[in-house]
Structure formats: structure tokens, C-alpha cells
Coordinates of C-alpha atoms in Angstrom, one line a residue:
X12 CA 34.8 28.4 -50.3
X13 CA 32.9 24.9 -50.2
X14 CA 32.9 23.3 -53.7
X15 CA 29.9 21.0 -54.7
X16 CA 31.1 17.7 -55.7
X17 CA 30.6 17.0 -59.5
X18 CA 28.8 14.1 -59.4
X19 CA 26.1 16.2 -57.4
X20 CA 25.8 19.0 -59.4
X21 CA 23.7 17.3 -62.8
X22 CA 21.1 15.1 -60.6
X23 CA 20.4 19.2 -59.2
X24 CA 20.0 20.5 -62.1
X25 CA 18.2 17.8 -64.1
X26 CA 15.7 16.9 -61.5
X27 CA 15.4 20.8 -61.1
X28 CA 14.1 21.1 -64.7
X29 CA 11.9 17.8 -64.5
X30 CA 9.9 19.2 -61.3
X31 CA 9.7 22.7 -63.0
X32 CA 5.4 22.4 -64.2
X33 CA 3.5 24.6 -65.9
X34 CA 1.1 26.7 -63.2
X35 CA -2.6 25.6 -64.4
X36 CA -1.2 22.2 -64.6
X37 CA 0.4 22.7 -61.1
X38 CA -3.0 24.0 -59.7
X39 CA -4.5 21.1 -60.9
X40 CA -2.8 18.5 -59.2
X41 CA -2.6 20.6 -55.9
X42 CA -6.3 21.0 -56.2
X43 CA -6.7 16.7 -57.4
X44 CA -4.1 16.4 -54.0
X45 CA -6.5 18.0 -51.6
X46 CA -9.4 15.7 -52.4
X47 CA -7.8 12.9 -50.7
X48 CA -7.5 14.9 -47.2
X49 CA -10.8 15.4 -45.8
X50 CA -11.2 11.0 -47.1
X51 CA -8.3 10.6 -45.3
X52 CA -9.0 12.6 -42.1
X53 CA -12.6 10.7 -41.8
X54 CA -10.3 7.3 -42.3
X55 CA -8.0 7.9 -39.5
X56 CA -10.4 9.5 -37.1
X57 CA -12.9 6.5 -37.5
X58 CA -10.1 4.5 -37.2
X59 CA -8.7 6.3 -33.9
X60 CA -12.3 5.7 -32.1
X61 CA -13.1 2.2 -33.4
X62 CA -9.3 1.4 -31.7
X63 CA -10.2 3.6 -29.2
X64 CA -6.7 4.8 -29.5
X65 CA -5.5 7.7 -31.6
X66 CA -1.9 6.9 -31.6
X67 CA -2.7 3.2 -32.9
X68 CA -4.5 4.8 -35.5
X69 CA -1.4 6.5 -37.0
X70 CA 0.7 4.0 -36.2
X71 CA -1.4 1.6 -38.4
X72 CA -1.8 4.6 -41.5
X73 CA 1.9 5.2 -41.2
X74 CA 2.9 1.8 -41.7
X75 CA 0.4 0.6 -44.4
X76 CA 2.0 3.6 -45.8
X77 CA 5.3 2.7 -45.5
X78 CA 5.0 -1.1 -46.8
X79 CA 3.3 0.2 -50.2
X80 CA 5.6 3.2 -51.2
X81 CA 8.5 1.0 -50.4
X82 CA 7.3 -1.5 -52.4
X83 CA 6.6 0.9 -55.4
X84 CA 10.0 2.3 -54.7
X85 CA 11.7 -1.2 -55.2
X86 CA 9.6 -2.4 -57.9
X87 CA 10.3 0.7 -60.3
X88 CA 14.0 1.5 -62.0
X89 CA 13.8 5.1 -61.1
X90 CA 12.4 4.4 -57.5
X91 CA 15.7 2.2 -56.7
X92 CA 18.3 4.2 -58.2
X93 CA 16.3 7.0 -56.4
X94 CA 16.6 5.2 -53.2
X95 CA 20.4 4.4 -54.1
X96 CA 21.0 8.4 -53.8
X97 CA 19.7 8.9 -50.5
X98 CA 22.5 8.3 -47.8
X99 CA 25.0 9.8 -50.8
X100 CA 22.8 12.8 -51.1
X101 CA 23.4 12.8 -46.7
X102 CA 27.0 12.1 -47.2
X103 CA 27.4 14.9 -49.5
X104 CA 25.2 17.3 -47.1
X105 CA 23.5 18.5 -49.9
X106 CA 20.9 20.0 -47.7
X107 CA 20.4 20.1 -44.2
X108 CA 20.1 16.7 -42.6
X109 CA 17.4 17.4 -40.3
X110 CA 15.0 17.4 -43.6
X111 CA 15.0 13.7 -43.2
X112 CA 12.8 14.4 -40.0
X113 CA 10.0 15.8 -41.9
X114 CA 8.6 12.7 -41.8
X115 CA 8.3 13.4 -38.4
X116 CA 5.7 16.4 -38.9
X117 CA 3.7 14.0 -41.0
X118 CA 3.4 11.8 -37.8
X119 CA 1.9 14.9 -36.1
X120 CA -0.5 16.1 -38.3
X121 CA -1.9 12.0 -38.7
X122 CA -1.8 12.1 -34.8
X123 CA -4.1 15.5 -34.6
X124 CA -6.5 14.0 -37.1
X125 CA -6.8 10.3 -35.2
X126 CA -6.6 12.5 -31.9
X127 CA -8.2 15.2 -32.3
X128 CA -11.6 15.2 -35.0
X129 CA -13.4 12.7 -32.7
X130 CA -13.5 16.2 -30.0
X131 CA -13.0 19.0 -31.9
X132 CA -15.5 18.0 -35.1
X133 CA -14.1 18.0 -39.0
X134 CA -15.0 22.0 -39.0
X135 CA -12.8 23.0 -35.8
X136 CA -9.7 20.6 -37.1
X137 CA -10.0 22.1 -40.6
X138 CA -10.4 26.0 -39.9
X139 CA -7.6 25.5 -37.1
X140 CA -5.4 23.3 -39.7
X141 CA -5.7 25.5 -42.6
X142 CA -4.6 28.7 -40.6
X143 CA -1.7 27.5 -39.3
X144 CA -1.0 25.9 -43.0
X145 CA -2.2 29.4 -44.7
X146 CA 0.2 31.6 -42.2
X147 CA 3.3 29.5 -42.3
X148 CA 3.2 29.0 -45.9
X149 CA 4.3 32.8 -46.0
X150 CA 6.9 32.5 -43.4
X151 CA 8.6 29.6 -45.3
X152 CA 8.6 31.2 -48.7
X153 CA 9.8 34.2 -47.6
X154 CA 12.7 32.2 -46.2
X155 CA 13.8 30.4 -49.2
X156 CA 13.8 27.1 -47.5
X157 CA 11.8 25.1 -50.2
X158 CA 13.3 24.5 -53.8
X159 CA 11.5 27.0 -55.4
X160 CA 13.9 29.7 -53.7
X161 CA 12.9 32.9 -51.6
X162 CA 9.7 34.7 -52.6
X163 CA 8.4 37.6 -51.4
X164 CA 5.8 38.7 -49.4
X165 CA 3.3 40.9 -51.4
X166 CA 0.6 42.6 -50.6
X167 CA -1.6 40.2 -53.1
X168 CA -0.2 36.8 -51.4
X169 CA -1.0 38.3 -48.1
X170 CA -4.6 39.3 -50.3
X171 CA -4.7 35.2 -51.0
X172 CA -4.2 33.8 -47.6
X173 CA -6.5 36.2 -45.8
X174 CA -9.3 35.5 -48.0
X175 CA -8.6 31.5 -48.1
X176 CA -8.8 31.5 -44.2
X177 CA -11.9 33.6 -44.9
X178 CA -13.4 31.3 -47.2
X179 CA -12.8 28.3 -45.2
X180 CA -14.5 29.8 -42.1
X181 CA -17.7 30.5 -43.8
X182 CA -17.3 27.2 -45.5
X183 CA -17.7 25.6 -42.7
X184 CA -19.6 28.1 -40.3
X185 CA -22.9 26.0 -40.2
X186 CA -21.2 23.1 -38.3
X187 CA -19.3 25.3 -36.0
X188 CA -22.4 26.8 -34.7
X189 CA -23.3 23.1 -33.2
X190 CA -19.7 22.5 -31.4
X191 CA -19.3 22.7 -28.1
X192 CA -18.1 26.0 -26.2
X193 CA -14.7 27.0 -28.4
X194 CA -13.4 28.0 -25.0
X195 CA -13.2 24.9 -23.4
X196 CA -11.4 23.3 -26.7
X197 CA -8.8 25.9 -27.0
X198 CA -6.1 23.1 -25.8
X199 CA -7.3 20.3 -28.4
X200 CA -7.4 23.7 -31.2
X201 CA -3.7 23.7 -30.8
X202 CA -2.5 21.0 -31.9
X203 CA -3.9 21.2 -35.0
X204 CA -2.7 24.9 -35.7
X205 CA 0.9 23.5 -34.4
X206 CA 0.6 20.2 -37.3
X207 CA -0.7 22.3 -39.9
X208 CA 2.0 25.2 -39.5
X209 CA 4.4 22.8 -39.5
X210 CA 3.3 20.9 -43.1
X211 CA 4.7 23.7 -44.8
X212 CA 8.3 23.5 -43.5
X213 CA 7.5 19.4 -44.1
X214 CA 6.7 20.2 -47.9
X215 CA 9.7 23.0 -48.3
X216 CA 12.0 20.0 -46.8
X217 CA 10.6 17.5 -49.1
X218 CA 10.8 19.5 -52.0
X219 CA 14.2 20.0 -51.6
X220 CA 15.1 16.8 -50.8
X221 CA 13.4 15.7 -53.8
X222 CA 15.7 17.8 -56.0
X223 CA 18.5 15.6 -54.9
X224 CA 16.9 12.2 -54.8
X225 CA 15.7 12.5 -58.2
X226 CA 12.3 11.4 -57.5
X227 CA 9.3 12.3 -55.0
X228 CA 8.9 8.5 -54.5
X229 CA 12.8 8.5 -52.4
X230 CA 11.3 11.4 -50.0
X231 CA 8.2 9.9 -49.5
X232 CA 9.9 6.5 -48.4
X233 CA 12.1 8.5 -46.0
X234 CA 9.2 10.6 -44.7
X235 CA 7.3 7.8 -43.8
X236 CA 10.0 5.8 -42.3
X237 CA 10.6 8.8 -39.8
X238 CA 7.1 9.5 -39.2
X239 CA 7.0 5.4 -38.6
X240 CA 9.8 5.5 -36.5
X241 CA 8.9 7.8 -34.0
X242 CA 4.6 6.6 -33.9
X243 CA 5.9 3.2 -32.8
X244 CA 8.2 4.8 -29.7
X245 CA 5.3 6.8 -28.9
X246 CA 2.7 3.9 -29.1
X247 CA 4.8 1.8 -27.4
X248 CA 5.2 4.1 -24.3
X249 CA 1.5 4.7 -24.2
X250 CA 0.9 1.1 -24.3
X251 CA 3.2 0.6 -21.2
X252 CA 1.7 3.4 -19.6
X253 CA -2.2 2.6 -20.8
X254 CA -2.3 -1.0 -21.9
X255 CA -3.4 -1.2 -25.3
X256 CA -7.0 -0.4 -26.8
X257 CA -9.4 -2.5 -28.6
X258 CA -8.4 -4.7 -31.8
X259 CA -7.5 -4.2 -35.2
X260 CA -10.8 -4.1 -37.2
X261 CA -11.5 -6.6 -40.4
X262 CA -13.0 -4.0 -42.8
X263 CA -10.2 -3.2 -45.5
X264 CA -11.3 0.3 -45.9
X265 CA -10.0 1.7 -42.1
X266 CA -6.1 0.9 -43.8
X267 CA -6.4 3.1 -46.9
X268 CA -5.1 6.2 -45.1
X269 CA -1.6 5.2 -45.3
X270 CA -2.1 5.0 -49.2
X271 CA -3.6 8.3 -49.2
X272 CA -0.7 9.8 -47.2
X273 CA 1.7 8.2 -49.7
X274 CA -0.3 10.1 -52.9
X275 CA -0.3 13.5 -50.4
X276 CA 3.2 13.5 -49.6
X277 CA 4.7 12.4 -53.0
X278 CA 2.6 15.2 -55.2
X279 CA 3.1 17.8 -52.6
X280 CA 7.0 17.7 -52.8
X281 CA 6.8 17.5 -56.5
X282 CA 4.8 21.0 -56.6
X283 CA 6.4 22.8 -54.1
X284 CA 9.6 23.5 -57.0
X285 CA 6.9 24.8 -59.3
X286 CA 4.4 26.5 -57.1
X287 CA 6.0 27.6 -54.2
X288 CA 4.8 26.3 -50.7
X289 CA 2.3 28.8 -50.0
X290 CA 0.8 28.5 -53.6
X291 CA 0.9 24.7 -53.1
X292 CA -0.8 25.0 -49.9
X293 CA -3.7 26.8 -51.5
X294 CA -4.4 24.5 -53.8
X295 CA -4.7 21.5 -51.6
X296 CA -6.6 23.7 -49.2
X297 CA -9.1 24.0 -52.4
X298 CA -9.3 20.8 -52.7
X299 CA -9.5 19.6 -49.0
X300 CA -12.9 21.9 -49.2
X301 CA -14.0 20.7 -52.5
X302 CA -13.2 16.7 -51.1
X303 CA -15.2 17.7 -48.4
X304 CA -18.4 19.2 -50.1
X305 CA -18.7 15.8 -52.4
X306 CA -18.3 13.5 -49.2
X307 CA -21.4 15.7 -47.8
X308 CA -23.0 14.6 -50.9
X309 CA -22.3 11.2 -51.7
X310 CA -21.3 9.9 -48.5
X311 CA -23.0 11.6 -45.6
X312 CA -22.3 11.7 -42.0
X313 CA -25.1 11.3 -39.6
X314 CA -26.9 14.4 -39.3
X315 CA -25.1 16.1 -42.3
X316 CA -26.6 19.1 -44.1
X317 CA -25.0 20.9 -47.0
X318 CA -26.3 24.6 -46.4
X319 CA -25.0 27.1 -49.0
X320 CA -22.3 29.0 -47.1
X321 CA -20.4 25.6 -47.6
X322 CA -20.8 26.0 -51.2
X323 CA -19.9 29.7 -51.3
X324 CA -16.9 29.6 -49.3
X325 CA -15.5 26.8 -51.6
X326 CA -15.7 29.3 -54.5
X327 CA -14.1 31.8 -52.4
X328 CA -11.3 29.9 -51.8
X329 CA -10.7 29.0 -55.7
X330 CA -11.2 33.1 -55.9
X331 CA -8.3 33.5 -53.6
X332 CA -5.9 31.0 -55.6
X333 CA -6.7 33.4 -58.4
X334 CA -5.4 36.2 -56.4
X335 CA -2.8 34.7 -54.9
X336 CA -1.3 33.3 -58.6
X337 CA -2.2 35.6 -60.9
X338 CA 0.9 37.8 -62.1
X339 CA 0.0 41.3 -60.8
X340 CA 1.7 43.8 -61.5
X341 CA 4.6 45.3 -59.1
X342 CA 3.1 47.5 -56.3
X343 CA -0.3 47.2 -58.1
X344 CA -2.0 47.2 -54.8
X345 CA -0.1 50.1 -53.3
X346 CA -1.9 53.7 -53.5
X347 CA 1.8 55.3 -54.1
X348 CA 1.8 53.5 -57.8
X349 CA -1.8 54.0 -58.3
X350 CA -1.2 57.9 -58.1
X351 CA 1.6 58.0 -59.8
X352 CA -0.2 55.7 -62.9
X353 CA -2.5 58.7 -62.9
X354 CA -0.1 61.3 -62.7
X355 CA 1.3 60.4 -65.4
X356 CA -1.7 59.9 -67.5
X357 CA -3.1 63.0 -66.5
X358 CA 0.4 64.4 -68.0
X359 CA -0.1 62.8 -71.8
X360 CA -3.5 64.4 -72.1
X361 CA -2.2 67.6 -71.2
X362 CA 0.4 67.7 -73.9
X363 CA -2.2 66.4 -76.2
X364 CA -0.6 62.5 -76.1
X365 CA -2.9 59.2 -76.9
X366 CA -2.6 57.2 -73.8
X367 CA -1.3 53.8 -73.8
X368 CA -3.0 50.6 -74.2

């Protein structure tokens, strides 16, 4: 039998109770999370075709990332004696050490957007994102691998993801009917179903990791450190291979997507103990649409037009984190209960019994 060092066992525990929120407020801040995506997405991909380079792109988010939450993470107490548990919290093998490559997914998913929005359009990136997001968000909490421990897979969470894919198709049906053939972008499609599949094992590591570092701020540094890591290896190849692309441009706003990563990343491992990763993902998913529908508002792309299934299929997808939350009761779905609930009631009134409730 393994014995957990002492000194390991009350950071686990306190930080346990400390990332423990209540669920509206959880929603909330999953749902305030997802409004910086779709900001964040238009960032890098502008960013990847004024550079003329996707890779540069994330290379340049990642590591404007990087300097700012390692500079909040050194300027706070509890950010440095956060930082001061990591390699004892790797020493210890408190969880698996390949959870410090999470940042690594990160990398990806920054890659697909900078790569990938340019060809595919904001609709095709986000329907093919959220899938893989929606689907693998099941997987993971059904293995127990976040910090929130296993949870099942019901019929009602299976209810939830269904109709959030739903709702994000429709949301974003009127711009899919001006993309080019789907057939001939199947490739491009698949990285971002691969990136957003993966961000739910990248929150469930996080999460965890979180527990033992005591803060989200400690994960968030080691995520983008990793994700930094291996964006400048891969840049660097592609600049020996393809010489480099065009320069670094002067407006301030193109190097805001590393900040946004830093807010994304930090809240996301803090909700993932509360929430689950699957719940999590819903709520950001909400938000991503939401985020969306206000930049179609207030800050239009050329030729832009907000038709009303966009609308609609934002409300459908708050409806499904409704469904998906909501504590139904056991087997409520299943026809088996349903009869036997009227079974039983049919029984009382024959013997002359009020029913209950």
C-alpha cells in the first residue's frame, strides 16, 4: 500500500473545499469564460493572416500569455507559494506527470484557430470545435480523470450534449450555407474536432493539478509554459523549412489573445472541481455563442448578418445546460420507472389511498 505523504494530504483537502462553488454561481462564470473565446479566436486568426503564418500567431498569443500570468504569479503571495508547490507536488507524484503537458493541447487548439478559421470560416471551426468538446466531455467524466471524481453517464447528460451540438448547428446554420463544399474541407475539419476533444482531458488535467498547487494561477503558468515550449520547436522548424512570414504588426490589440488564454485556462480549471468537465464545457460553449452573437452586433465582420436561427440556437443551448444540470430524478427518463411510477399510483387509488405530493 502507497501512503500519501503528510505534508500532501491538507493542501488536497483545503484547496478541495476552496474550488468546491455553488452551481448557479459556477454556470455563471463558465458562461462569463466563454465570452472571451469567439474575441479570442477572431484575435488569433487575424493575427495568423496579417503574419501570414498560423504558427507565429500562437507562438506570439502563447508567449504574451506566458509573460503576464508569470508576472501575476510572482507579484501575488499565493501565486508564489503556489508556484513553490509545483515540482514538490511532481516529486510527490501526486498525479500523473504527463498532466503538466496539457499545456500542450492548449498549443493545438490556439494552432487550429490561427490555422484553421482563415479556411474553414468561424461557423465550420465552431460546430467542428464544440463536438469534439461536447463528446469528450462525457468520455472524461465518465472516467474520473478530472477533480470532480467519476460521473455517470445518464440518459439526461447524453439529453444535454445532443441538444448543445444541436443548438450550435442551427446557431450557426446561416453562415454555413455560404462555405465552400464541406467535402473538400473534411481535412482542415479535423483538426479542430481533434483540439476541441482534447480541451476536455486539458481541463480534467488542470483541474486536478490545481487541487495540488493550491491555486489556478500555478497550472496556468505551467500550461502555458508547455504550450510555449513546444510552439517555438514547431515555429522554428517551419521557419527553417519555410523562411519566416511577414512582420510583427504595431496595433496593440493583435497581442491580447495570450491574456484571454490566461483568463480561459485559469477559470476553467477552477470549475472543473465544481461542475464537472462536461458541465463546464457547456457553459463555456454558452458563452462562446453568446460572445459571438454580441460581436455580430457591436463589432461586425464584413458582410455579417444576424438572422434569427443565430439567436434561437443560443437559447437552445442555455436550454440544454438546464437539462444537463438540473437534478433529475434517478431513471426519470427510462420508460421502466415511468411505468412502475404508475403502477404504483394506480395501486393507492385502488385501495382508496390519497396519492402523494
Amino acid at each position: 500500500m502507497v501512503k500519501v505523504p503528510q505534508s500532501s494530504r491538507p493542501l488536497s483537502i483545503t484547496t478541495s473545499r476552496a474550488a468546491s462553488l455553488p452551481l448557479l454561481t459556477g454556470l455563471i462564470l463558465a458562461v462569463a469564460t466563454g465570452l472571451v473565446i469567439p474575441l479570442q479566436g477572431r484575435i488569433n486568426g487575424a493575427l495568423g493572416a496579417k503574419l501570414d503564418d498560423g504558427i507565429a500567431a500562437a507562438v506570439v498569443s502563447f508567449t504574451t500569455g506566458l509573460v503576464l500570468i508569470a508576472a501575476i504569479g510572482l507579484a501575488l503571495p499565493k501565486g508564489r507559494a503556489a508556484l513553490r508547490r509545483i515540482l514538490p507536488a511532481l516529486k510527490q507524484r501526486s498525479f500523473p506527470r504527463f498532466y503538466v503537458l496539457a499545456g500542450g493541447i492548449g498549443a493545438l487548439f490556439v494552432f487550429a484557430q490561427s490555422f484553421t478559421v482563415s479556411l474553414l470560416g468561424v461557423a465550420l471551426f465552431t460546430v467542428a470545435a464544440v463536438t469534439g468538446q461536447t463528446l469528450s466531455g462525457l468520455l472524461v467524466d465518465r472516467t474520473g480523470m478530472g477533480p470532480g471524481g467519476r460521473r455517470s453517464i445518464t440518459g439526461v447528460r447524453i439529453l444535454g450534449s445532443v441538444l448543445t451540438i444541436a443548438a450550435v448547428v442551427w446557431a450557426v446554420s446561416p453562415r454555413l450555407g455560404a462555405a465552400a463544399d464541406v467535402g473538400t474541407l473534411l481535412l482542415p475539419l479535423l483538426l479542430p474536432v481533434v483540439a476541441g476533444c482534447l480541451v476536455s482531458f486539458q481541463q480534467a488535467m488542470n483541474g486536478t493539478a490545481t487541487v495540488h498547487y493550491g491555486s489556478p494561477i500555478a497550472a496556468t503558468v505551467v500550461n502555458f509554459v508547455a504550450g510555449t515550449v513546444i510552439l517555438w520547436i514547431a515555429w522554428l522548424i517551419k521557419l527553417l523549412l519555410a523562411g519566416p512570414g511577414h512582420g510583427l504588426p504595431a496595433e496593440w490589440w493583435y497581442y491580447l489573445g495570450g491574456p484571454m488564454g490566461c483568463v480561459f485556462i485559469g477559470l476553467a480549471a477552477l470549475l472543473v472541481r465544481s461542475l464537472g468537465v462536461l458541465v463546464t464545457g457547456l457553459g463555456m460553449i454558452a458563452g462562446q455563442l453568446l460572445g459571438s452573437l454580441t460581436l455580430d452586433l457591436v463589432l461586425p465582420s464584413p458582410g455579417t448578418v444576424v438572422a434569427l436561427p443565430t439567436v434561437l440556437g443560443t437559447l437552445l443551448t442555455l436550454f440544454a445546460i438546464i437539462v444537463a444540470t438540473l437534478p433529475w430524478p434517478k431513471g426519470a427518463l427510462t420508460s421502466r420507472n415511468r411505468a412502475r411510477a404508475l403502477a404504483v399510483g394506480s395501486g393507492r387509488q385502488d385501495r382508496g389511498e390519497r396519492p402523494v405530493g
